[in-house]
PDB file of C-alpha atoms and ligand atoms in Angstrom:
ATOM      1  CA  MET L 275     -79.430 -39.553 -42.991  1.00  0.00           C
ATOM      2  CA  LYS L 276     -81.902 -36.850 -43.940  1.00  0.00           C
ATOM      3  CA  ARG L 277     -85.526 -37.775 -43.402  1.00  0.00           C
ATOM      4  CA  GLN L 278     -87.877 -37.716 -46.354  1.00  0.00           C
ATOM      5  CA  ASP L 279     -90.724 -35.228 -46.193  1.00  0.00           C
ATOM      6  CA  VAL L 280     -94.042 -36.629 -45.135  1.00  0.00           C
ATOM      7  CA  ILE L 281     -97.617 -35.770 -44.208  1.00  0.00           C
ATOM      8  CA  LEU L 282     -99.305 -38.375 -41.999  1.00  0.00           C
ATOM      9  CA  ARG L 283    -103.087 -38.290 -41.873  1.00  0.00           C
ATOM     10  CA  GLY L 284    -105.601 -40.138 -39.739  1.00  0.00           C
ATOM     11  CA  LEU L 285    -108.673 -39.795 -37.529  1.00  0.00           C
ATOM     12  CA  ILE L 286    -108.510 -39.324 -33.760  1.00  0.00           C
ATOM     13  CA  TYR L 287    -110.872 -38.733 -30.813  1.00  0.00           C
ATOM     14  CA  ASN L 288    -113.529 -41.317 -31.758  1.00  0.00           C
ATOM     15  CA  GLU L 289    -112.848 -40.514 -35.407  1.00  0.00           C
ATOM     16  CA  GLU L 290    -114.347 -37.078 -34.838  1.00  0.00           C
ATOM     17  CA  VAL L 291    -111.204 -35.114 -35.604  1.00  0.00           C
ATOM     18  CA  SER L 292    -109.006 -35.303 -38.682  1.00  0.00           C
ATOM     19  CA  LEU L 293    -105.304 -35.187 -37.794  1.00  0.00           C
ATOM     20  CA  ALA L 294    -102.319 -34.352 -39.970  1.00  0.00           C
ATOM     21  CA  VAL L 295     -98.669 -34.248 -38.922  1.00  0.00           C
ATOM     22  CA  ALA L 296     -96.249 -32.833 -41.476  1.00  0.00           C
ATOM     23  CA  ASP L 297     -92.459 -32.833 -41.765  1.00  0.00           C
ATOM     24  CA  MET L 298     -91.459 -30.633 -44.710  1.00  0.00           C
ATOM     25  CA  THR L 299     -87.865 -29.837 -43.814  1.00  0.00           C
ATOM     26  CA  GLN L 300     -86.512 -30.940 -47.208  1.00  0.00           C
ATOM     27  CA  THR L 301     -89.131 -28.974 -49.151  1.00  0.00           C
ATOM     28  CA  VAL L 302     -88.165 -25.815 -47.260  1.00  0.00           C
ATOM     29  CA  ASN L 303     -84.481 -26.523 -47.884  1.00  0.00           C
ATOM     30  CA  GLU L 304     -85.197 -26.868 -51.591  1.00  0.00           C
ATOM     31  CA  ALA L 305     -86.989 -23.495 -51.514  1.00  0.00           C
ATOM     32  CA  ILE L 306     -83.947 -21.972 -49.758  1.00  0.00           C
ATOM     33  CA  ARG L 307     -81.610 -23.472 -52.382  1.00  0.00           C
ATOM     34  CA  ILE L 308     -83.668 -22.271 -55.360  1.00  0.00           C
ATOM     35  CA  HIS L 309     -84.439 -18.763 -54.091  1.00  0.00           C
ATOM     36  CA  HIS L 310     -81.365 -18.103 -51.880  1.00  0.00           C
ATOM     37  CA  LEU L 311     -83.753 -17.199 -49.050  1.00  0.00           C
ATOM     38  CA  SER L 312     -82.756 -15.305 -45.926  1.00  0.00           C
ATOM     39  CA  PRO L 313     -83.787 -17.121 -42.711  1.00  0.00           C
ATOM     40  CA  LEU L 314     -86.777 -14.793 -42.291  1.00  0.00           C
ATOM     41  CA  SER L 315     -87.992 -15.186 -45.883  1.00  0.00           C
ATOM     42  CA  ALA L 316     -87.456 -18.953 -45.560  1.00  0.00           C
ATOM     43  CA  ALA L 317     -89.612 -19.047 -42.423  1.00  0.00           C
ATOM     44  CA  ALA L 318     -92.449 -17.098 -44.072  1.00  0.00           C
ATOM     45  CA  LEU L 319     -92.442 -18.962 -47.383  1.00  0.00           C
ATOM     46  CA  GLY L 320     -91.799 -22.283 -45.591  1.00  0.00           C
ATOM     47  CA  ARG L 321     -94.816 -21.932 -43.294  1.00  0.00           C
ATOM     48  CA  THR L 322     -96.984 -21.147 -46.300  1.00  0.00           C
ATOM     49  CA  LEU L 323     -95.640 -24.186 -48.182  1.00  0.00           C
ATOM     50  CA  ILE L 324     -96.452 -26.439 -45.202  1.00  0.00           C
ATOM     51  CA  VAL L 325    -100.070 -25.285 -44.814  1.00  0.00           C
ATOM     52  CA  ALA L 326    -100.618 -25.332 -48.582  1.00  0.00           C
ATOM     53  CA  ALA L 327     -99.293 -28.918 -48.755  1.00  0.00           C
ATOM     54  CA  TYR L 328    -101.677 -29.899 -45.960  1.00  0.00           C
ATOM     55  CA  MET L 329    -104.546 -28.367 -47.951  1.00  0.00           C
ATOM     56  CA  CYS L 330    -103.377 -30.195 -51.079  1.00  0.00           C
ATOM     57  CA  SER L 331    -103.527 -33.467 -49.131  1.00  0.00           C
ATOM     58  CA  SER L 332    -107.276 -32.780 -48.736  1.00  0.00           C
ATOM     59  CA  LEU L 333    -107.923 -32.236 -52.454  1.00  0.00           C
ATOM     60  CA  LYS L 334    -110.567 -34.632 -53.661  1.00  0.00           C
ATOM     61  CA  GLU L 335    -109.574 -35.183 -57.243  1.00  0.00           C
ATOM     62  CA  GLU L 336    -106.444 -36.647 -58.714  1.00  0.00           C
ATOM     63  CA  HIS L 337    -106.113 -33.561 -60.898  1.00  0.00           C
ATOM     64  CA  GLY L 338    -106.949 -31.053 -58.203  1.00  0.00           C
ATOM     65  CA  ALA L 339    -104.751 -28.016 -57.646  1.00  0.00           C
ATOM     66  CA  LEU L 340    -104.490 -25.134 -55.247  1.00  0.00           C
ATOM     67  CA  SER L 341    -102.910 -21.677 -55.109  1.00  0.00           C
ATOM     68  CA  VAL L 342    -102.317 -19.517 -52.063  1.00  0.00           C
ATOM     69  CA  THR L 343    -101.564 -15.796 -52.143  1.00  0.00           C
ATOM     70  CA  ILE L 344    -100.613 -13.878 -49.023  1.00  0.00           C
ATOM     71  CA  ARG L 345    -100.353 -10.132 -49.518  1.00  0.00           C
ATOM     72  CA  GLY L 346     -99.451  -8.153 -46.448  1.00  0.00           C
ATOM     73  CA  ASP L 347     -97.642  -4.894 -45.774  1.00  0.00           C
ATOM     74  CA  GLY L 348     -94.514  -6.508 -44.276  1.00  0.00           C
ATOM     75  CA  VAL L 349     -90.912  -6.378 -45.493  1.00  0.00           C
ATOM     76  CA  GLY L 350     -91.180  -9.746 -47.280  1.00  0.00           C
ATOM     77  CA  GLY L 351     -93.808  -8.621 -49.780  1.00  0.00           C
ATOM     78  CA  GLY L 352     -96.240 -11.075 -51.332  1.00  0.00           C
ATOM     79  CA  ILE L 353     -96.007 -14.849 -50.913  1.00  0.00           C
ATOM     80  CA  TYR L 354     -97.242 -17.149 -53.657  1.00  0.00           C
ATOM     81  CA  VAL L 355     -97.536 -20.928 -53.317  1.00  0.00           C
ATOM     82  CA  SER L 356     -99.099 -23.490 -55.608  1.00  0.00           C
ATOM     83  CA  GLY L 357     -99.474 -27.231 -55.378  1.00  0.00           C
ATOM     84  CA  ASP L 358    -101.466 -30.156 -56.636  1.00  0.00           C
ATOM     85  CA  ALA L 359    -103.076 -33.361 -55.430  1.00  0.00           C
ATOM     86  CA  SER L 360     -99.723 -35.177 -55.843  1.00  0.00           C
ATOM     87  CA  LEU L 361     -98.319 -32.735 -53.249  1.00  0.00           C
ATOM     88  CA  HIS L 362     -95.882 -31.247 -55.717  1.00  0.00           C
ATOM     89  CA  MET L 363     -95.371 -27.832 -54.143  1.00  0.00           C
ATOM     90  CA  ARG L 364     -93.726 -24.653 -55.410  1.00  0.00           C
ATOM     91  CA  GLY L 365     -93.664 -21.058 -54.341  1.00  0.00           C
ATOM     92  CA  TYR L 366     -91.821 -17.781 -54.008  1.00  0.00           C
ATOM     93  CA  ILE L 367     -91.697 -14.669 -51.870  1.00  0.00           C
ATOM     94  CA  GLU L 368     -91.301 -11.222 -53.423  1.00  0.00           C
ATOM     95  CA  ASN L 369     -88.370 -10.298 -51.180  1.00  0.00           C
ATOM     96  CA  PRO L 370     -86.252 -13.436 -50.717  1.00  0.00           C
ATOM     97  CA  TYR L 371     -83.712 -11.497 -48.626  1.00  0.00           C
ATOM     98  CA  ALA L 372     -86.043 -10.011 -45.979  1.00  0.00           C
ATOM     99  CA  GLU L 373     -84.426  -9.285 -42.615  1.00  0.00           C
ATOM    100  CA  LEU L 374     -85.761  -7.977 -39.299  1.00  0.00           C
ATOM    101  CA  PRO L 375     -84.536  -8.056 -35.683  1.00  0.00           C
ATOM    102  CA  LEU L 376     -85.793 -11.096 -33.718  1.00  0.00           C
ATOM    103  CA  ASN L 377     -89.194 -10.554 -32.106  1.00  0.00           C
ATOM    104  CA  ALA L 378     -89.929 -10.183 -28.386  1.00  0.00           C
ATOM    105  CA  ARG L 379     -89.842 -13.975 -27.952  1.00  0.00           C
ATOM    106  CA  GLY L 380     -86.403 -14.166 -29.573  1.00  0.00           C
ATOM    107  CA  LYS L 381     -87.812 -15.777 -32.732  1.00  0.00           C
ATOM    108  CA  LEU L 382     -87.781 -14.856 -36.419  1.00  0.00           C
ATOM    109  CA  ASP L 383     -90.352 -12.086 -36.825  1.00  0.00           C
ATOM    110  CA  VAL L 384     -92.571 -13.782 -39.404  1.00  0.00           C
ATOM    111  CA  GLY L 385     -95.436 -11.439 -38.497  1.00  0.00           C
ATOM    112  CA  GLY L 386     -93.254  -8.466 -39.430  1.00  0.00           C
ATOM    113  CA  CYS L 387     -92.121 -10.162 -42.621  1.00  0.00           C
ATOM    114  CA  VAL L 388     -95.679 -10.831 -43.801  1.00  0.00           C
ATOM    115  CA  GLY L 389     -97.396  -7.820 -42.208  1.00  0.00           C
ATOM    116  CA  LYS L 390    -100.678  -7.564 -40.340  1.00  0.00           C
ATOM    117  CA  ASN L 391    -102.606  -5.586 -42.926  1.00  0.00           C
ATOM    118  CA  GLY L 392    -103.546  -7.458 -46.031  1.00  0.00           C
ATOM    119  CA  TYR L 393    -105.253 -10.639 -47.121  1.00  0.00           C
ATOM    120  CA  LEU L 394    -104.854 -14.349 -47.591  1.00  0.00           C
ATOM    121  CA  SER L 395    -106.469 -15.800 -50.654  1.00  0.00           C
ATOM    122  CA  VAL L 396    -106.913 -19.413 -51.774  1.00  0.00           C
ATOM    123  CA  VAL L 397    -107.986 -20.715 -55.168  1.00  0.00           C
ATOM    124  CA  ARG L 398    -108.850 -24.396 -54.912  1.00  0.00           C
ATOM    125  CA  ASP L 399    -109.717 -26.512 -57.900  1.00  0.00           C
ATOM    126  CA  ASP L 400    -111.070 -29.928 -56.962  1.00  0.00           C
ATOM    127  CA  GLY L 401    -111.266 -30.820 -60.621  1.00  0.00           C
ATOM    128  CA  GLU L 402    -115.024 -30.257 -60.527  1.00  0.00           C
ATOM    129  CA  ASN L 403    -116.737 -27.324 -62.205  1.00  0.00           C
ATOM    130  CA  ILE L 404    -115.744 -23.903 -60.957  1.00  0.00           C
ATOM    131  CA  PRO L 405    -112.729 -23.388 -58.653  1.00  0.00           C
ATOM    132  CA  PHE L 406    -113.465 -22.307 -55.098  1.00  0.00           C
ATOM    133  CA  VAL L 407    -112.018 -18.886 -54.246  1.00  0.00           C
ATOM    134  CA  GLY L 408    -111.800 -17.712 -50.647  1.00  0.00           C
ATOM    135  CA  THR L 409    -110.219 -14.575 -49.211  1.00  0.00           C
ATOM    136  CA  THR L 410    -109.839 -13.433 -45.605  1.00  0.00           C
ATOM    137  CA  PRO L 411    -108.018 -10.497 -44.006  1.00  0.00           C
ATOM    138  CA  LEU L 412    -104.707 -11.268 -42.278  1.00  0.00           C
ATOM    139  CA  VAL L 413    -104.872 -11.636 -38.493  1.00  0.00           C
ATOM    140  CA  SER L 414    -101.251 -11.477 -37.327  1.00  0.00           C
ATOM    141  CA  GLY L 415     -99.061 -12.290 -40.312  1.00  0.00           C
ATOM    142  CA  GLU L 416     -97.793 -15.315 -38.378  1.00  0.00           C
ATOM    143  CA  ILE L 417     -99.365 -17.488 -41.101  1.00  0.00           C
ATOM    144  CA  GLY L 418    -100.677 -20.270 -38.802  1.00  0.00           C
ATOM    145  CA  GLU L 419    -103.220 -17.893 -37.244  1.00  0.00           C
ATOM    146  CA  ASP L 420    -104.011 -16.370 -40.598  1.00  0.00           C
ATOM    147  CA  PHE L 421    -104.819 -19.766 -42.093  1.00  0.00           C
ATOM    148  CA  ALA L 422    -106.847 -20.736 -38.994  1.00  0.00           C
ATOM    149  CA  SER L 423    -108.956 -17.621 -39.562  1.00  0.00           C
ATOM    150  CA  TYR L 424    -109.228 -18.501 -43.254  1.00  0.00           C
ATOM    151  CA  PHE L 425    -110.480 -22.024 -42.478  1.00  0.00           C
ATOM    152  CA  THR L 426    -113.107 -20.701 -40.057  1.00  0.00           C
ATOM    153  CA  CYS L 427    -114.341 -17.727 -42.063  1.00  0.00           C
ATOM    154  CA  SER L 428    -113.968 -18.887 -45.624  1.00  0.00           C
ATOM    155  CA  GLU L 429    -114.405 -22.660 -45.540  1.00  0.00           C
ATOM    156  CA  GLN L 430    -116.502 -22.963 -42.355  1.00  0.00           C
ATOM    157  CA  LEU L 431    -114.062 -25.662 -41.234  1.00  0.00           C
ATOM    158  CA  PRO L 432    -112.500 -24.471 -37.962  1.00  0.00           C
ATOM    159  CA  THR L 433    -108.993 -25.935 -37.911  1.00  0.00           C
ATOM    160  CA  ALA L 434    -106.425 -25.850 -35.138  1.00  0.00           C
ATOM    161  CA  ILE L 435    -103.020 -25.206 -36.709  1.00  0.00           C
ATOM    162  CA  ALA L 436     -99.462 -25.269 -35.408  1.00  0.00           C
ATOM    163  CA  VAL L 437     -96.833 -24.551 -38.033  1.00  0.00           C
ATOM    164  CA  GLY L 438     -93.176 -23.635 -37.732  1.00  0.00           C
ATOM    165  CA  VAL L 439     -89.837 -23.410 -39.513  1.00  0.00           C
ATOM    166  CA  LYS L 440     -86.494 -23.478 -37.711  1.00  0.00           C
ATOM    167  CA  ILE L 441     -83.390 -22.210 -39.475  1.00  0.00           C
ATOM    168  CA  GLY L 442     -79.923 -23.341 -38.373  1.00  0.00           C
ATOM    169  CA  LYS L 443     -76.789 -21.222 -38.026  1.00  0.00           C
ATOM    170  CA  ASP L 444     -75.697 -22.049 -41.584  1.00  0.00           C
ATOM    171  CA  GLY L 445     -78.989 -20.747 -43.035  1.00  0.00           C
ATOM    172  CA  SER L 446     -80.401 -24.172 -43.820  1.00  0.00           C
ATOM    173  CA  CYS L 447     -83.679 -25.440 -42.415  1.00  0.00           C
ATOM    174  CA  VAL L 448     -83.246 -27.888 -39.540  1.00  0.00           C
ATOM    175  CA  GLY L 449     -86.943 -28.463 -38.830  1.00  0.00           C
ATOM    176  CA  ALA L 450     -90.116 -27.490 -40.689  1.00  0.00           C
ATOM    177  CA  GLY L 451     -93.432 -28.967 -39.783  1.00  0.00           C
ATOM    178  CA  GLY L 452     -97.033 -28.639 -38.844  1.00  0.00           C
ATOM    179  CA  VAL L 453     -99.846 -30.237 -36.876  1.00  0.00           C
ATOM    180  CA  PHE L 454    -103.419 -29.792 -38.080  1.00  0.00           C
ATOM    181  CA  LEU L 455    -106.562 -30.790 -36.169  1.00  0.00           C
ATOM    182  CA  GLN L 456    -109.819 -30.393 -38.035  1.00  0.00           C
ATOM    183  CA  PRO L 457    -113.071 -31.499 -36.381  1.00  0.00           C
ATOM    184  CA  MET L 458    -115.308 -33.489 -38.728  1.00  0.00           C
ATOM    185  CA  PRO L 459    -118.873 -32.262 -39.304  1.00  0.00           C
ATOM    186  CA  GLY L 460    -120.953 -33.266 -36.265  1.00  0.00           C
ATOM    187  CA  ALA L 461    -117.942 -33.622 -33.936  1.00  0.00           C
ATOM    188  CA  SER L 462    -118.833 -33.417 -30.235  1.00  0.00           C
ATOM    189  CA  GLU L 463    -118.028 -30.325 -28.165  1.00  0.00           C
ATOM    190  CA  GLU L 464    -115.700 -32.490 -26.136  1.00  0.00           C
ATOM    191  CA  SER L 465    -113.617 -33.523 -29.151  1.00  0.00           C
ATOM    192  CA  ILE L 466    -113.452 -29.942 -30.401  1.00  0.00           C
ATOM    193  CA  ALA L 467    -112.270 -28.766 -26.981  1.00  0.00           C
ATOM    194  CA  ARG L 468    -109.673 -31.558 -26.855  1.00  0.00           C
ATOM    195  CA  ALA L 469    -108.332 -30.522 -30.267  1.00  0.00           C
ATOM    196  CA  GLU L 470    -108.104 -26.876 -29.215  1.00  0.00           C
ATOM    197  CA  GLU L 471    -106.270 -27.800 -26.035  1.00  0.00           C
ATOM    198  CA  MET L 472    -103.960 -30.212 -27.813  1.00  0.00           C
ATOM    199  CA  ILE L 473    -102.746 -27.750 -30.435  1.00  0.00           C
ATOM    200  CA  GLY L 474    -101.267 -25.601 -27.654  1.00  0.00           C
ATOM    201  CA  LYS L 475     -98.680 -28.341 -27.051  1.00  0.00           C
ATOM    202  CA  PHE L 476     -97.157 -27.757 -30.489  1.00  0.00           C
ATOM    203  CA  SER L 477     -96.008 -24.171 -30.111  1.00  0.00           C
ATOM    204  CA  ALA L 478     -92.450 -25.401 -30.737  1.00  0.00           C
ATOM    205  CA  ILE L 479     -93.348 -27.710 -33.614  1.00  0.00           C
ATOM    206  CA  SER L 480     -90.213 -26.896 -35.632  1.00  0.00           C
ATOM    207  CA  SER L 481     -87.947 -27.979 -32.753  1.00  0.00           C
ATOM    208  CA  LEU L 482     -90.023 -31.140 -32.323  1.00  0.00           C
ATOM    209  CA  VAL L 483     -89.593 -31.953 -36.018  1.00  0.00           C
ATOM    210  CA  GLU L 484     -85.865 -31.296 -35.714  1.00  0.00           C
ATOM    211  CA  GLU L 485     -85.617 -33.962 -33.019  1.00  0.00           C
ATOM    212  CA  LYS L 486     -88.261 -36.503 -33.999  1.00  0.00           C
ATOM    213  CA  SER L 487     -89.854 -38.063 -37.049  1.00  0.00           C
ATOM    214  CA  ALA L 488     -93.473 -37.241 -37.868  1.00  0.00           C
ATOM    215  CA  GLU L 489     -94.415 -40.788 -36.913  1.00  0.00           C
ATOM    216  CA  GLU L 490     -92.743 -40.465 -33.510  1.00  0.00           C
ATOM    217  CA  ILE L 491     -94.563 -37.179 -32.890  1.00  0.00           C
ATOM    218  CA  LEU L 492     -97.875 -38.704 -33.897  1.00  0.00           C
ATOM    219  CA  LYS L 493     -97.418 -41.726 -31.597  1.00  0.00           C
ATOM    220  CA  GLU L 494     -96.155 -39.661 -28.672  1.00  0.00           C
ATOM    221  CA  TYR L 495     -99.040 -37.199 -28.685  1.00  0.00           C
ATOM    222  CA  PHE L 496    -101.930 -39.193 -30.132  1.00  0.00           C
ATOM    223  CA  GLY L 497    -101.147 -42.839 -29.354  1.00  0.00           C
ATOM    224  CA  GLU L 498    -102.112 -45.646 -31.696  1.00  0.00           C
ATOM    225  CA  VAL L 499    -103.681 -44.035 -34.746  1.00  0.00           C
ATOM    226  CA  ASN L 500    -104.447 -45.622 -38.095  1.00  0.00           C
ATOM    227  CA  PHE L 501    -102.705 -43.262 -40.441  1.00  0.00           C
ATOM    228  CA  TYR L 502    -101.738 -43.065 -44.071  1.00  0.00           C
ATOM    229  CA  THR L 503     -98.663 -41.453 -45.563  1.00  0.00           C
ATOM    230  CA  ARG L 504     -98.359 -38.785 -48.232  1.00  0.00           C
ATOM    231  CA  ARG L 505     -95.077 -37.495 -49.697  1.00  0.00           C
ATOM    232  CA  PRO L 506     -94.850 -33.765 -50.389  1.00  0.00           C
ATOM    233  CA  ALA L 507     -91.944 -32.397 -52.420  1.00  0.00           C
ATOM    234  CA  TYR L 508     -90.806 -29.140 -53.972  1.00  0.00           C
ATOM    235  CA  LYS L 509     -91.421 -29.540 -57.666  1.00  0.00           C
ATOM    236  CA  CYS L 510     -92.122 -26.942 -60.325  1.00  0.00           C
ATOM    237  CA  ASN L 511     -94.334 -28.005 -63.206  1.00  0.00           C
ATOM    238  CA  CYS L 512     -92.808 -25.678 -65.765  1.00  0.00           C
ATOM    239  CA  SER L 513     -90.928 -26.923 -68.834  1.00  0.00           C
ATOM    240  CA  ARG L 514     -89.662 -25.377 -72.038  1.00  0.00           C
ATOM    241  CA  HIS L 515     -92.741 -26.720 -73.781  1.00  0.00           C
ATOM    242  CA  TYR L 516     -95.035 -25.095 -71.192  1.00  0.00           C
ATOM    243  CA  ILE L 517     -93.167 -21.786 -71.416  1.00  0.00           C
ATOM    244  CA  GLU L 518     -93.430 -21.889 -75.227  1.00  0.00           C
ATOM    245  CA  GLY L 519     -97.203 -21.993 -74.784  1.00  0.00           C
ATOM    246  CA  ILE L 520     -97.091 -18.841 -72.637  1.00  0.00           C
ATOM    247  CA  LEU L 521     -94.829 -17.167 -75.169  1.00  0.00           C
ATOM    248  CA  ALA L 522     -97.086 -18.127 -78.089  1.00  0.00           C
ATOM    249  CA  ALA L 523    -100.055 -16.603 -76.245  1.00  0.00           C
ATOM    250  CA  LEU L 524     -98.319 -13.205 -76.331  1.00  0.00           C
ATOM    251  CA  GLY L 525     -98.863 -13.134 -80.080  1.00  0.00           C
ATOM    252  CA  GLU L 526     -96.653 -12.695 -83.102  1.00  0.00           C
ATOM    253  CA  GLU L 527     -96.378  -8.919 -82.907  1.00  0.00           C
ATOM    254  CA  GLU L 528     -95.409  -8.758 -79.248  1.00  0.00           C
ATOM    255  CA  ILE L 529     -92.807 -11.549 -79.598  1.00  0.00           C
ATOM    256  CA  ARG L 530     -91.166  -9.862 -82.604  1.00  0.00           C
ATOM    257  CA  SER L 531     -91.085  -6.475 -80.891  1.00  0.00           C
ATOM    258  CA  VAL L 532     -89.308  -7.978 -77.845  1.00  0.00           C
ATOM    259  CA  VAL L 533     -86.804  -9.757 -80.113  1.00  0.00           C
ATOM    260  CA  LYS L 534     -86.156  -6.489 -81.936  1.00  0.00           C
ATOM    261  CA  GLU L 535     -85.571  -4.638 -78.656  1.00  0.00           C
ATOM    262  CA  GLN L 536     -83.571  -7.235 -76.750  1.00  0.00           C
ATOM    263  CA  GLY L 537     -82.189  -9.559 -79.404  1.00  0.00           C
ATOM    264  CA  LYS L 538     -83.968 -12.488 -77.702  1.00  0.00           C
ATOM    265  CA  VAL L 539     -87.001 -13.325 -75.565  1.00  0.00           C
ATOM    266  CA  SER L 540     -86.615 -14.387 -71.943  1.00  0.00           C
ATOM    267  CA  VAL L 541     -89.395 -15.816 -69.835  1.00  0.00           C
ATOM    268  CA  HIS L 542     -88.774 -16.221 -66.121  1.00  0.00           C
ATOM    269  CA  CYS L 543     -90.457 -18.876 -63.973  1.00  0.00           C
ATOM    270  CA  HIS L 544     -90.752 -17.345 -60.497  1.00  0.00           C
ATOM    271  CA  TYR L 545     -91.532 -20.679 -58.870  1.00  0.00           C
ATOM    272  CA  CYS L 546     -88.228 -22.369 -59.722  1.00  0.00           C
ATOM    273  CA  ASN L 547     -86.218 -19.229 -60.499  1.00  0.00           C
ATOM    274  CA  THR L 548     -85.406 -20.430 -64.016  1.00  0.00           C
ATOM    275  CA  ASP L 549     -84.909 -18.275 -67.121  1.00  0.00           C
ATOM    276  CA  TYR L 550     -86.048 -19.675 -70.446  1.00  0.00           C
ATOM    277  CA  THR L 551     -84.332 -17.853 -73.294  1.00  0.00           C
ATOM    278  CA  PHE L 552     -85.380 -17.959 -76.942  1.00  0.00           C
ATOM    279  CA  SER L 553     -83.044 -16.777 -79.706  1.00  0.00           C
ATOM    280  CA  PRO L 554     -84.610 -14.861 -82.645  1.00  0.00           C
ATOM    281  CA  GLU L 555     -84.684 -18.151 -84.630  1.00  0.00           C
ATOM    282  CA  GLU L 556     -86.291 -20.040 -81.753  1.00  0.00           C
ATOM    283  CA  ALA L 557     -88.841 -17.261 -81.271  1.00  0.00           C
ATOM    284  CA  GLU L 558     -89.741 -17.485 -84.980  1.00  0.00           C
ATOM    285  CA  ALA L 559     -90.152 -21.250 -84.607  1.00  0.00           C
ATOM    286  CA  VAL L 560     -92.575 -20.693 -81.707  1.00  0.00           C
ATOM    287  CA  ILE L 561     -94.579 -18.266 -83.869  1.00  0.00           C
ATOM    288  CA  ALA L 562     -94.605 -20.745 -86.779  1.00  0.00           C
ATOM    289  CA  ARG L 563     -95.760 -23.621 -84.561  1.00  0.00           C
ATOM    290  CA  ALA L 564     -98.507 -21.479 -83.032  1.00  0.00           C
ATOM    291  CA  LYS L 565     -99.681 -20.553 -86.546  1.00  0.00           C
ATOM    292  CA  SER L 566     -99.736 -24.133 -87.796  1.00  0.00           C
ATOM    293  CA  LYS L 567    -101.679 -25.138 -84.657  1.00  0.00           C
ATOM    294  CA  ALA L 568    -104.198 -22.359 -85.278  1.00  0.00           C
ATOM    295  CA  ASP L 569    -104.651 -23.545 -88.868  1.00  0.00           C
ATOM    296  CA  THR L 570    -105.507 -27.126 -87.968  1.00  0.00           C
TER     297      THR L 570
HETATM  298 ZN1   ZN B 731     -90.660 -23.365 -62.917  1.00  0.00          ZN
END
């Protein structure tokens, strides 16, 4: 039976370090199914989905949301991931079919897919006032290191990160997971050093997740920990109603000119790879509804 995706969170090392262990194999498989991803594109987008879901599990407000953009100069192009406090995650990569030879360690060359020159940007909305926006330059394009640099430089929250995606021979994901160790404010030097040392044991996190459940990993490496369970999933929040709103915002003139040119209007949702098509009559109905809304 396939395991359900999970993020386990708890406090370790005298409650001085926040721990998260994530298994997101199914989420990555859903991304592969929706976007027909090559193994390399799946690894790059998958790693981003895992870290973004971890960040979503830290959102304070019920209505909080978060968006990650990674723009490097690699063959994969830009990576875009969004999620919310319910851990409904979605994302896409500009080149879903990216391919490169394996790297020197015989692994998928995620660094080459993402690129070393570029930036990682996060927009985080805790549901309070103005969203927080942070941007840092890419370090290696390996994503885990890039996010670690982001946490240190942009959020002043040094975080030890191990993240990985393993793709099987048939192109499906057999293990996708992450371990995150974030010292709490005021954590002792000793706890910080322990966290830094510990993260080194998870260099093969995707293989670990392939073999063991997140709970087994947590118990094996951290012992008895009081943890709570969150359930991430790939879920797009678009709907025909939502897309109608986007269409209406284009304005009457623009909608009619597209209908005239193409005989219809199509709006594409990149996150779930869905086309919403409006016939000339349906487009007119959208215009009429937008007008009646504006009048009231
Ligand atoms: Zn969608």
